[in-house]
Coordinates of C-alpha atoms in Angstrom, one line a residue:
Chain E
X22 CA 0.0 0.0 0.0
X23 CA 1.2 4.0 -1.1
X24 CA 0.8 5.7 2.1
X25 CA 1.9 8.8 0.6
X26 CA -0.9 11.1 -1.1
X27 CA 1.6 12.9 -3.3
X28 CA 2.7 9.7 -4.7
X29 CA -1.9 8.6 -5.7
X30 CA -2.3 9.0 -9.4
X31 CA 1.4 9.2 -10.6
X32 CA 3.1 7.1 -12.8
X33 CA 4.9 4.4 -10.1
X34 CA 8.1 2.7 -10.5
X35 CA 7.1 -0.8 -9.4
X36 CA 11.2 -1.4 -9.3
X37 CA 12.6 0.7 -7.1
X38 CA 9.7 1.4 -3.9
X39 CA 6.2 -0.3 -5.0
X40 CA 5.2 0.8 -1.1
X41 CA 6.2 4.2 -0.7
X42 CA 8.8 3.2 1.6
X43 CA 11.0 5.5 0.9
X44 CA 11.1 8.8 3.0
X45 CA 9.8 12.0 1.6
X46 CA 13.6 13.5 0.7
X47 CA 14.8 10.8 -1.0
X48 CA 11.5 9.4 -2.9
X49 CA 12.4 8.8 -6.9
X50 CA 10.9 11.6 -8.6
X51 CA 8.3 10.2 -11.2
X52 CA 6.8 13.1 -12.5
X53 CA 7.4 14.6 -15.5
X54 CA 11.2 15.4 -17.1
X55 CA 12.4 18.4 -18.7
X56 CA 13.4 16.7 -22.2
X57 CA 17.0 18.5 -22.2
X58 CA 17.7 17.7 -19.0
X59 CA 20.5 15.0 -19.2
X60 CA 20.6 16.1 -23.0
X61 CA 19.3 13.0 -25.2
X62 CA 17.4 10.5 -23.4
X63 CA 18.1 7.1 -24.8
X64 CA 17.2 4.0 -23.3
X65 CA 14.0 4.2 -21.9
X66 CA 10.7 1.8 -19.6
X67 CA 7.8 0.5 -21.8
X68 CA 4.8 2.9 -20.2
X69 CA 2.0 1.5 -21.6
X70 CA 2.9 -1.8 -22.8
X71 CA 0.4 -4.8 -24.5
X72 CA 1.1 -8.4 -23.8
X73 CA 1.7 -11.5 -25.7
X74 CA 0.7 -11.9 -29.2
X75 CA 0.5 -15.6 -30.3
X76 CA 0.6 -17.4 -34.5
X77 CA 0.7 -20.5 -35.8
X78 CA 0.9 -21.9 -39.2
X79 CA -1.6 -23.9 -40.8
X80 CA -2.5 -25.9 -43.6
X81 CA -3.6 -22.9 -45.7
X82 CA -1.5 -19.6 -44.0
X83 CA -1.0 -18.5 -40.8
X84 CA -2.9 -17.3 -38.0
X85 CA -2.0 -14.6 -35.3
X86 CA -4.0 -13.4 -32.0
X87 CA -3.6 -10.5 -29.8
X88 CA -6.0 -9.5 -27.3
X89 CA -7.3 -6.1 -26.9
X90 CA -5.5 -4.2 -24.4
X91 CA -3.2 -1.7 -23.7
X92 CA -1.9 -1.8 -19.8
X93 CA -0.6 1.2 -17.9
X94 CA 1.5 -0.7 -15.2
X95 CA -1.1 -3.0 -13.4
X96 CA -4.1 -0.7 -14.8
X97 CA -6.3 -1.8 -17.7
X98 CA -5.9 1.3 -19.1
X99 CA -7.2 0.9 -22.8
X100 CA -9.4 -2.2 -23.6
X101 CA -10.8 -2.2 -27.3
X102 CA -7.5 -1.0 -28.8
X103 CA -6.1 -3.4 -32.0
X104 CA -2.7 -5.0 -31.6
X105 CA -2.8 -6.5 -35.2
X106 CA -1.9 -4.5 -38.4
X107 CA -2.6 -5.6 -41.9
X108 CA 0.5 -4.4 -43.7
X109 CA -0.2 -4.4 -47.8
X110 CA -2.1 -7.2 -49.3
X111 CA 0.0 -10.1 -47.7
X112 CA 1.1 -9.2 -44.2
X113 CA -0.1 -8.9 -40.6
X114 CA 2.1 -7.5 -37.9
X115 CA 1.2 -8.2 -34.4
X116 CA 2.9 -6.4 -31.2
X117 CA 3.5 -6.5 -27.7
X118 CA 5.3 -4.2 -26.0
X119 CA 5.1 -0.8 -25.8
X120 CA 2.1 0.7 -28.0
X121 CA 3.7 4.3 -28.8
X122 CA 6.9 2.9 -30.1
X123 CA 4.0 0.5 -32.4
X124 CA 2.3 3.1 -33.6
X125 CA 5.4 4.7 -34.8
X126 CA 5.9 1.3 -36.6
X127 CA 2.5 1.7 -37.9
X128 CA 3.0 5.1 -39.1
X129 CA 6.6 4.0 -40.5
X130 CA 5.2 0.9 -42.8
X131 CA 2.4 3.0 -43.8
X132 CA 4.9 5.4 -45.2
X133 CA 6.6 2.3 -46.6
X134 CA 3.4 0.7 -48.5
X135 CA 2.1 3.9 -49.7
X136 CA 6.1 4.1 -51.5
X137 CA 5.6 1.0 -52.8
X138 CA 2.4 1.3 -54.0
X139 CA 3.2 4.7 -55.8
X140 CA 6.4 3.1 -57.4
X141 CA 4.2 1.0 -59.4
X142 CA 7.0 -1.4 -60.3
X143 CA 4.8 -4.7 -60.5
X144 CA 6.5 -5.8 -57.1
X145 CA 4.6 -5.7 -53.9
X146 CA 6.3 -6.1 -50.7
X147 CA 5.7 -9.5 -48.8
X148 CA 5.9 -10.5 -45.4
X149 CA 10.1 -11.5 -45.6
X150 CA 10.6 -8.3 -47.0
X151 CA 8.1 -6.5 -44.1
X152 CA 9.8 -8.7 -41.4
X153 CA 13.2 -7.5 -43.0
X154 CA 12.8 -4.0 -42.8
X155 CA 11.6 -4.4 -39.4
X156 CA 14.3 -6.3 -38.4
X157 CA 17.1 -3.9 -39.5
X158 CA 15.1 -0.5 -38.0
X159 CA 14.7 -2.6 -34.3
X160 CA 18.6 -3.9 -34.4
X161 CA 19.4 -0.6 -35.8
X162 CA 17.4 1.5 -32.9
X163 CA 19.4 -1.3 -30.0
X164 CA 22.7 0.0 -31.7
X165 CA 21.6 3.3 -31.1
X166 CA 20.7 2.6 -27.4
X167 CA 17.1 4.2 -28.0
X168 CA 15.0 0.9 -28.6
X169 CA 11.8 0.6 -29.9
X170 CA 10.4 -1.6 -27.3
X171 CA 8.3 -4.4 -28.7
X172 CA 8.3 -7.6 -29.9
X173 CA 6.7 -8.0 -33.1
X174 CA 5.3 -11.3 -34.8
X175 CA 5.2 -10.8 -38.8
X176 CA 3.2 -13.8 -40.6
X177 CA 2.3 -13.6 -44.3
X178 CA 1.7 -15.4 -47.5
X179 CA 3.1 -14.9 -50.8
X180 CA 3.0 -16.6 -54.2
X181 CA 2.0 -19.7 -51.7
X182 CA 4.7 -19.7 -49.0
X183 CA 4.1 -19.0 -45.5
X184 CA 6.5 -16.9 -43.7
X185 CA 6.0 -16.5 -39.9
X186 CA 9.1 -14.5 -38.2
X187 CA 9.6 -12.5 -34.7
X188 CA 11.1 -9.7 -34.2
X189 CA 11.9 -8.1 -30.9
X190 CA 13.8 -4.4 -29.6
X191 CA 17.4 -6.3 -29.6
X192 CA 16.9 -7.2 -33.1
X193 CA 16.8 -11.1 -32.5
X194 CA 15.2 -12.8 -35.1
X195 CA 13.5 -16.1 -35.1
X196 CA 11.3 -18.2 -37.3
X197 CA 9.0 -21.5 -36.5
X198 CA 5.9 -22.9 -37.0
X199 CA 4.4 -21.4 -33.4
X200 CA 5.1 -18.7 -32.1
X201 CA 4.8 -16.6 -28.9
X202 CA 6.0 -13.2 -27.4
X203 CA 6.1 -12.0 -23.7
X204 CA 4.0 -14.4 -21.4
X205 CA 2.9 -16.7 -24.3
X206 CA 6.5 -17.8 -24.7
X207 CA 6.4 -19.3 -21.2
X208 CA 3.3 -19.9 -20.7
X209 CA 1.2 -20.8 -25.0
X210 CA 4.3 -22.0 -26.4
X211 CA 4.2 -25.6 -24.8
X212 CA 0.5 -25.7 -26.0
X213 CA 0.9 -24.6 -29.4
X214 CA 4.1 -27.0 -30.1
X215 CA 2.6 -29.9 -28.5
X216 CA -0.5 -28.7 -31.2
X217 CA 1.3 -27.8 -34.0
X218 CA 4.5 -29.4 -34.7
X219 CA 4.6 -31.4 -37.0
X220 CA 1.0 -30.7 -38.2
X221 CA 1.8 -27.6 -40.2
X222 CA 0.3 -29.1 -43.6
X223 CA -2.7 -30.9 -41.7
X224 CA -4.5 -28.2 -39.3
X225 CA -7.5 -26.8 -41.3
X226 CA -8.6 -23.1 -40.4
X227 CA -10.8 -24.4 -37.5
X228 CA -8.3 -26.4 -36.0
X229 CA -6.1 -23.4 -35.6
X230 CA -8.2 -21.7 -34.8
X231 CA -9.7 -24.0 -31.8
X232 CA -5.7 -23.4 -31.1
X233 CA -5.4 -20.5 -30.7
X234 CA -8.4 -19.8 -29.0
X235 CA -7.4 -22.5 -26.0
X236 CA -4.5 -20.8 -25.5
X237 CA -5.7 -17.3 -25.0
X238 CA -7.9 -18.9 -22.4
X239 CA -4.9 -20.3 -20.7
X240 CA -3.2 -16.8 -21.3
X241 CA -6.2 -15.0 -19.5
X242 CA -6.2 -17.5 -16.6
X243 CA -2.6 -17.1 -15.8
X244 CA -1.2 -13.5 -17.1
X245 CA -2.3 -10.8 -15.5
X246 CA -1.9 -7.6 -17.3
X247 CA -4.2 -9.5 -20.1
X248 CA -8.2 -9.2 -20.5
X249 CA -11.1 -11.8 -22.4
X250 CA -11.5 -9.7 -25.6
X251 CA -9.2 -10.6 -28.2
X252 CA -8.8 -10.7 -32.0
X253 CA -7.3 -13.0 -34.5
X254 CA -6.1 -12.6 -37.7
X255 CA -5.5 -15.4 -40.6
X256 CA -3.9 -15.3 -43.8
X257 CA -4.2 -17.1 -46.7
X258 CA -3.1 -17.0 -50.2
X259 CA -6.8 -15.6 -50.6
X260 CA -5.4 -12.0 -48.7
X261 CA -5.7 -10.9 -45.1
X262 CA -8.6 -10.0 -42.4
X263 CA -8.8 -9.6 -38.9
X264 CA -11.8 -10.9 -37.5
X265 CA -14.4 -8.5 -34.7
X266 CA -13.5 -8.7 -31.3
X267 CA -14.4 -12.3 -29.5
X268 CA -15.1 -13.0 -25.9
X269 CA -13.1 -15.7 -23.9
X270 CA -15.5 -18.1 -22.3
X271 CA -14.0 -18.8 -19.4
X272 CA -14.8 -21.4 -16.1
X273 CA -13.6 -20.0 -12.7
X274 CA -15.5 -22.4 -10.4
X275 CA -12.6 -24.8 -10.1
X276 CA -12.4 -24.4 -6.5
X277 CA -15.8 -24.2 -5.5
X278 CA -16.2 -26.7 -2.4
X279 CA -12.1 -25.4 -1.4
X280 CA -12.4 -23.5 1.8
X281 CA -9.3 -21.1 2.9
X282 CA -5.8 -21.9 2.1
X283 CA -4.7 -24.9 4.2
X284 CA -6.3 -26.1 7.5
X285 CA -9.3 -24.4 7.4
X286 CA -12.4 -26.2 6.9
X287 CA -15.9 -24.0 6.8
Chain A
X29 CA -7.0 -39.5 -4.9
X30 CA -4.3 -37.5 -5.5
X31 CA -1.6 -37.6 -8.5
X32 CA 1.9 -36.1 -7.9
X33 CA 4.5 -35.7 -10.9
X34 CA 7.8 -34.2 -11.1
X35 CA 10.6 -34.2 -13.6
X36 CA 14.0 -35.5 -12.6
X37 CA 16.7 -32.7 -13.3
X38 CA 18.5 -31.3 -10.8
X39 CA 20.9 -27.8 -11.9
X40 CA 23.9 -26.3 -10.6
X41 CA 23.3 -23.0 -12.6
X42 CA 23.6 -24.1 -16.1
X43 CA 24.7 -27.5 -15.7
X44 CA 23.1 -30.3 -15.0
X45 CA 24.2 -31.9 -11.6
X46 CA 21.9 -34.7 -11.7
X47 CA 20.1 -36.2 -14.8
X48 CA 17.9 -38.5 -12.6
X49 CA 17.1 -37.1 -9.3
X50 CA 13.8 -38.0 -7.2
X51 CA 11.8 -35.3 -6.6
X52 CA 8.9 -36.9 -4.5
X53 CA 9.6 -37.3 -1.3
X54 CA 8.0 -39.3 1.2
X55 CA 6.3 -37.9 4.3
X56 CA 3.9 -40.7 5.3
X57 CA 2.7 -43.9 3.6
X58 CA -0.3 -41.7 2.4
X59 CA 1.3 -38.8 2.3
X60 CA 4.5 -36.9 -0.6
X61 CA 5.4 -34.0 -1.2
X62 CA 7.3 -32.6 -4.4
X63 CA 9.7 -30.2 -4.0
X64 CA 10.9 -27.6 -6.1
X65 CA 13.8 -24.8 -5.7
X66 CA 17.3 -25.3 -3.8
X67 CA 17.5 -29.2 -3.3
X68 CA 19.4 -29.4 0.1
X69 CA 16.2 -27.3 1.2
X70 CA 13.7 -29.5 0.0
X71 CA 15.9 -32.8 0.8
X72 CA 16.4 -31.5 4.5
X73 CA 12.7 -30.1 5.3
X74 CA 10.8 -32.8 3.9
X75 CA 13.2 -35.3 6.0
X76 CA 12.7 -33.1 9.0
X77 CA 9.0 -33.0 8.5
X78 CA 8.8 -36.8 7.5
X79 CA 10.7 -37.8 11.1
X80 CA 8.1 -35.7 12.8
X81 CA 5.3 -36.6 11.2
X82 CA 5.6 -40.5 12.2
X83 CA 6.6 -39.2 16.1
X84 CA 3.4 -37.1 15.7
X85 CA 1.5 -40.2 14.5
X86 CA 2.7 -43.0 17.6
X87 CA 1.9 -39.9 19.8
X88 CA -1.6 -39.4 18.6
X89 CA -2.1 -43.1 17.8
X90 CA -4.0 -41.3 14.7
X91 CA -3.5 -41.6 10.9
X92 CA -1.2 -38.5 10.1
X93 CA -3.2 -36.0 8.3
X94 CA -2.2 -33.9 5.1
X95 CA -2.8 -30.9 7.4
X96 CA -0.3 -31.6 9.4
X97 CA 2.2 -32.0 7.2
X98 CA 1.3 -28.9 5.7
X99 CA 1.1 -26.8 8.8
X100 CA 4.7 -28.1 10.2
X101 CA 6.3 -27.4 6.8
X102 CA 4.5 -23.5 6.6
X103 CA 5.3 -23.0 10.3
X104 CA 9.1 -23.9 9.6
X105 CA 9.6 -22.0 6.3
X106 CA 8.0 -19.2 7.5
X107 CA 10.5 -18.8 10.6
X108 CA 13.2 -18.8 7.8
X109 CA 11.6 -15.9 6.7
X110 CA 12.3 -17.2 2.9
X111 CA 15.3 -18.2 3.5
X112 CA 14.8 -21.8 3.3
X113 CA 14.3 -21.7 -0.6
X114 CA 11.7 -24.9 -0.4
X115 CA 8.7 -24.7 -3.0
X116 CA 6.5 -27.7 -2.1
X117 CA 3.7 -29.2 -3.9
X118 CA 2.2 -31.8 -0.3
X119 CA -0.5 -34.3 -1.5
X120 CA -1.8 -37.1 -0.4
X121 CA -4.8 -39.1 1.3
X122 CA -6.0 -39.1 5.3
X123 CA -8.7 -39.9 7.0
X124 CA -10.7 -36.6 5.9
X125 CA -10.3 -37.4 1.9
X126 CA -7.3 -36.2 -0.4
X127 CA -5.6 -32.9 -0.5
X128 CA -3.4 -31.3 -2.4
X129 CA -1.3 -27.6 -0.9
X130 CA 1.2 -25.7 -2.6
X131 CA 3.8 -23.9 0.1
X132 CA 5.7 -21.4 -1.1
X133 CA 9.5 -20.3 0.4
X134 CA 8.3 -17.6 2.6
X135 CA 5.3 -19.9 4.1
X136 CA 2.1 -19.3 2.3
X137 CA 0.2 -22.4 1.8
X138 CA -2.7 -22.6 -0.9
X139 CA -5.3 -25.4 -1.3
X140 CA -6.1 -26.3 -5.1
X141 CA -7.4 -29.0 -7.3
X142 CA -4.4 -28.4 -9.6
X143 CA -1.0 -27.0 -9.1
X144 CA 2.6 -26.6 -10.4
X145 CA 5.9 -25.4 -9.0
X146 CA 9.5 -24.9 -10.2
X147 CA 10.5 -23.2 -13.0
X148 CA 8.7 -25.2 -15.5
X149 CA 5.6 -24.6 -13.7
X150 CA 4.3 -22.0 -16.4
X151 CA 4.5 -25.1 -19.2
X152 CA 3.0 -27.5 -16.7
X153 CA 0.0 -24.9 -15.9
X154 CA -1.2 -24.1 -19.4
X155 CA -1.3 -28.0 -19.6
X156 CA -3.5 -28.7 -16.8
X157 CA -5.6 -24.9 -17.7
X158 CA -6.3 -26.8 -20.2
X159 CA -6.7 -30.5 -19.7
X160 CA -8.0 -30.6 -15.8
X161 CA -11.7 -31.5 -15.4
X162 CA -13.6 -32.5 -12.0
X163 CA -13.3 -36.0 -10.3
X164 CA -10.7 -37.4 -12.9
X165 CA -10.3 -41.1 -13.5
X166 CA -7.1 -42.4 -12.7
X167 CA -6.0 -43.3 -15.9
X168 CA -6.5 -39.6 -17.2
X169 CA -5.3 -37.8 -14.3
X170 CA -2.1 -39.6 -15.2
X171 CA -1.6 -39.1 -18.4
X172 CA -2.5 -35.1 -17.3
X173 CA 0.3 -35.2 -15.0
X174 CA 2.8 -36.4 -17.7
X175 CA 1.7 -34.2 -20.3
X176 CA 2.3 -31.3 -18.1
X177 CA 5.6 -32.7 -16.5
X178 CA 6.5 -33.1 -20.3
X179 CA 5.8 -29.7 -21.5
X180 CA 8.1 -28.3 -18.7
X181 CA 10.5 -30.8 -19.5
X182 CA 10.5 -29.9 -23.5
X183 CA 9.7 -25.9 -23.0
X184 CA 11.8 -25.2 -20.0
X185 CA 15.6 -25.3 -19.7
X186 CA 15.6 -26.2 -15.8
X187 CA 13.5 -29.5 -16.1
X188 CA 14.5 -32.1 -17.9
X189 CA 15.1 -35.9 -18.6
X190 CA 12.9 -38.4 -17.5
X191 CA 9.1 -38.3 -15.6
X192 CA 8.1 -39.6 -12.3
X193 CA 4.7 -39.5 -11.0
X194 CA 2.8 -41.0 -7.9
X195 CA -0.7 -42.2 -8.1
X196 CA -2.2 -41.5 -3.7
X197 CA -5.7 -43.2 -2.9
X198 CA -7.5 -44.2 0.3
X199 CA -5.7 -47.6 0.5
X200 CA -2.5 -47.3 -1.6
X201 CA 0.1 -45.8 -2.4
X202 CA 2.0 -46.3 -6.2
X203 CA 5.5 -44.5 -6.5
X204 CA 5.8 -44.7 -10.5
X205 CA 9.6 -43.8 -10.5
X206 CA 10.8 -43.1 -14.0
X207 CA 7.0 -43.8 -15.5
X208 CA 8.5 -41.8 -18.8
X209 CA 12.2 -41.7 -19.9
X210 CA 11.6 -39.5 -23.0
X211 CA 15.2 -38.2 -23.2
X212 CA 17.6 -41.5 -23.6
X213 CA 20.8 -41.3 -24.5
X214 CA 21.1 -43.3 -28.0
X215 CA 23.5 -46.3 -27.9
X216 CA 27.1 -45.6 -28.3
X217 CA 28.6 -46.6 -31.4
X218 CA 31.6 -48.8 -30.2
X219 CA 33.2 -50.2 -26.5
X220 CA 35.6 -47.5 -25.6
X221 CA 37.0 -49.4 -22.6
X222 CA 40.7 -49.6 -22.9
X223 CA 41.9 -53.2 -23.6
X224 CA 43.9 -54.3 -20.2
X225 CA 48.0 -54.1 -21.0
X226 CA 47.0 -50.3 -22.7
X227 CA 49.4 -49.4 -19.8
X228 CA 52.6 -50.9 -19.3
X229 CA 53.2 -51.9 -15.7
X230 CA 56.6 -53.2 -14.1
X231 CA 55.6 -55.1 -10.8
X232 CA 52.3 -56.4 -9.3
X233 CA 52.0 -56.1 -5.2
X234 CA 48.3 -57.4 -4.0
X235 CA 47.8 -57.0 -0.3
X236 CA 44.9 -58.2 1.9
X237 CA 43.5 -55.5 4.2
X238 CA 41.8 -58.5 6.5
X239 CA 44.7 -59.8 8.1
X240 CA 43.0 -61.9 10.7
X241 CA 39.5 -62.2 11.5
X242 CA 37.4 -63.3 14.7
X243 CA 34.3 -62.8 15.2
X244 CA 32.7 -62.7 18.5
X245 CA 28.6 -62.4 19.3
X246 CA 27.9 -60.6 22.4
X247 CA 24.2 -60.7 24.0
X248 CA 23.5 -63.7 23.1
X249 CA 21.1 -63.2 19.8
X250 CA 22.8 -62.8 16.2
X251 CA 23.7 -59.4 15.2
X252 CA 20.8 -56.9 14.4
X253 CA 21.8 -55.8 11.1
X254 CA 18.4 -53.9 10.3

C-alpha cells in the first residue's frame, strides 16, 4: 500500500519502492522530465505496454492473436485498442510491447506501402521483406541505445509460402511454426508446439483456430496484465482480415467446495 | 486420490548436476510432497518433516493427516523468513479425503485441485488450464500429469530428462519412479573401454587389508543388522 498522497495517481516505478517506503527527501521523482535535461534521453521503460501476441501456421497460412489491451502498469488502461496491423495485401504485424513505439511502426510501414504502391514497379512487398525492414530498424534502434520496445510477430503469404518471423527491440530474429512473445512464450508456447508441430500441412482453419483460441484462455487464466476480448487474424493465399473482437468463455469455479488456504475447513 | 509428478533434473546454474534425481519425497505412507527450488532445502525439510510426522502419529495413535504435514512445513519456512528456498507441492490421502497444498519459500500455503511449481511450472500450468476437469479417472489424471511434466521438460531449460509420477488413494500408495524416460541417451557406437595391458606396468604387489579375523557375538542373539 502507497501511504503517501503525493505519490496517488502518478506514474509508479514498481522497481525501485512499490510501497512508498522511501522517506519523503529521498523518494524517486516520477513526475514529468524536462526533455533536455541530461541532453538526449536514450534508453527508456515501456509505459504502456500490451502483452503477448500468439501465431501458428496452418495448412492454408497462418494465424496470429492479440488481445485487446493496452496496460498502464497493473491498470487496464485501454481495452478495445487493436494489436494486429494488416501491412499491404500479404502481411499482418502483431505487437507486444510498448504501443507508442507501435504506432510509430504503424505510421513507419504506412509510409513504406504507400512508397511502394506509388512506385508501381509490378513488385509488392511481402511479409520476408516487411519482417526485413523491421528487423534492420529494431537492431538498428538497440545500436543506437534508444530501442523501440516491442516484440513483433510478422506472418504472411506470398506466391504460396508462408513466412511467420519474430522480431523483438534487440533485433533477435526467429522463425517457426508457433510462435509466442512476452508471457505466451512461457506460458502458449508448450500448448501450441505440443498442437502444431509437425501438423503444419494438416490443421485446417478451425483447427487453428480451436488453437489459438485454447490458448488465449490459458493466457487469461494465468497473465495478469491480459483481458477476455481478443482478436485473430488469418492469412491465406486468398489475402488478409482480422476478425471483430471475440469474448473468452471462461470457467472460474474450479475451487468451489475449497475452503481457505490450508487447515481451514468452513 | 491424488496424482503427484515431477521431472528428474536437478541444476547447478547451467549444468546439469543430476540427470535423474527423485523429486517426491515421502512424508507418510499416504502422504508426498514434491519439491521444487534449492534441493538441500527441499531434501532437509521434507526429512525433517517426514521424522516428525511418524513421532506425531505413535503420539496421537492417529492416521497423520495432510494438514499436518502442511502446517509443520508453513510453520518452519515461515521462521526462515524465505530463506529456506523450499517450494513444495504436499498431496496425499487421510482420514478426511485427499488434499493437495502448494507452500511457497516464505510460508504461504494454498489449497487447489491443480497445481505446479519450479521453474517449468508455467509449461505444466497451461497443460493442466487446459486438460483438468472435476473427479478425474485415474487413468487420465495420469496421463494429465505427464503431459504437463512433459511440456516443462521440453519448453523449459531447468526440467529435464525423465518423468516420475505417484498415483495416492485411500488404500494405496504407487510411487511410479521413471513412469517416462523420454530423453535416452542413444547407444554408443563402439566399446571404448581400454583393452587391459594399454598401460605398461613393471611389478604387481596385492595385499589383503583382513589380516585376521574373529568374530565374536555378544548378547547372546545374532547381530541386528536392520
Amino acid at each position: 500500500m502507497d501511504h503517501f498522497p503525493t505519490n496517488w495517481g502518478r506514474p509508479r516505478n514498481d522497481a525501485y519502492d512499490a510501497y512508498g517506503t522511501y522517506p519523503i527527501a529521498q523518494r524517486p521523482y516520477n513526475g514529468p522530465k524536462d526533455a533536455f535535461a541530461d541532453g538526449i534521453q536514450r534508453t527508456q521503460q515501456p509505459i504502456v505496454t500490451g502483452t503477448s501476441v500468439l501465431a501458428i501456421k496452418f495448412k492454408d497460412g497462418i494465424m496470429m492473436a492479440a488481445d485487446n489491451l493496452a496496460s498502464y502498469g497493473s491498470l487496464a488502461r485501454f481495452k478495445d485498442i487493436q494489436r494486429l496491423q494488416a501491412v499491404g495485401a500479404h502481411t499482418v504485424i502483431g505487437a507486444g510491447g510498448d504501443m507508442s513505439d507501435f504506432q510509430y511502426i504503424q505510421a513507419m510501414l504506412d509510409e513504406l506501402i504507400i512508397d511502394e504502391f506509388t512506385a508501381q514497379d509490378g513488385h509488392t512487398l511481402g511479409p520476408a521483406e516487411i519482417h526485413e525492414y523491421l528487423a534492420q530498424i529494431m537492431y538498428a534502434r538497440r545500436s543506437k541505445m534508444n530501442p523501440l520496445w516491442n516484440a513483433i510477430l510478422v506472418g504472411g503469404v506470398k506466391d504460396g509460402k508462408r513466412f511467420l518471423s519474430f522480431v523483438d527491440l534487440l533485433g533477435t530474429t526467429y522463425s517457426a511454426s508457433t510462435l509466442a512473445t512476452g508471457y505466451g512464450a512461457h506460458i502458449a508456447q508448450p500448448l501450441l508446439r505440443t498442437a502444431v508441430e509437425g501438423k503444419e500441412d494438416i490443421l485446417t482453419e478451425d483447427d487453428a483456430l480451436k488453437i489459438l483460441e485454447q490458448s488465449m484462455k490459458v493466457l487469461y487464466y494465468r497473465d495478469a496484465r491480459s483481458i477476455d476480448k481478443y482478436q485473430v487474424a488469418t492469412i491465406t493465399a486468398e489475402g488478409t482480415s482480422i476478425s471483430e473482437t471475440r469474448r473468452l468463455e471462461t470457467s472460474w469455479s474450479f475451487a468451489e467446495g475449497i475452503r481457505g488456504y490450508g487447515a481451514q475447513t468452513q | 486420490m491424488t496424482s503427484l509428478g515431477a521431472d528428474t533434473r536437478a541444476t547447478e546454474g547451467p549444468i546439469v548436476a543430476d540427470k535423474n534425481c527423485e523429486k517426491i519425497h515421502h512424508i507418510t505412507e499416504s502422504i508426498r510432497c514434491c519439491g521444487a527450488g534449492t534441493a538441500a532445502d527441499t531434501e532437509f525439510t521434507t526429512a525433517l518433516i517426514s521424522s516428525n510426522m511418524e513421532l506425531h502419529a505413535l503420539s496421537t495413535g492417529s492416521k497423520p493427516r495432510v494438514v499436518t504435514a502442511m502446517t509443520m512445513l508453513k510453520q518452519m519456512l515461515f521462521r526462515y523468513q524465505g530463506q529456506v528456498g523450499a517450494a513444495l507441492v504436499l498431496g496425499g490421502v487421510d482420514a478426511t479425503g485427499p488434499h493437495l497444498f502448494t507452500i511457497h519459500p516464505h510460508g504461504s500455503t494454498d489449497k487447489l485441485p491443480y497445481v505446479t511449481m519450479g521453474s517449468g511450472s508455467l509449461a505444466a500450468m497451461a497443460v493442466f488450464e487446459s486438460g483438468w476437469r472435476a473427479n478425474m479417472e485415474r487413468e487420465d489424471a495420469l496421463n494429465l500429469v505427464k503431459a504437463a511434466i512433459s511440456a516443462g521438460i521440453f519448453n523449459d531449460l531447468g526440467s529435464g530428462s525423465n518423468i516420475d509420477a505417484c498415483i495416492i488413494t485411500a488404500s494405496h500408495t504407487e510411487m511410479l519412479r521413471n513412469v517416462e524416460m523420454p530423453n535416452m541417451r542413444v547407444q554408443k557406437e563402439r566399446k571404448y573401454a581400454f583393452r587391459r595391458g594399454t598401460t605398461a606396468w613393471k611389478t604387481e604387489n596385492v595385499r589383503d587389508l583382513v589380516v585376521n579375523e574373529q568374530i565374536t557375538f555378544v548378547g547372546g542373539d545374532a547381530m541386528d543388522t536392520t
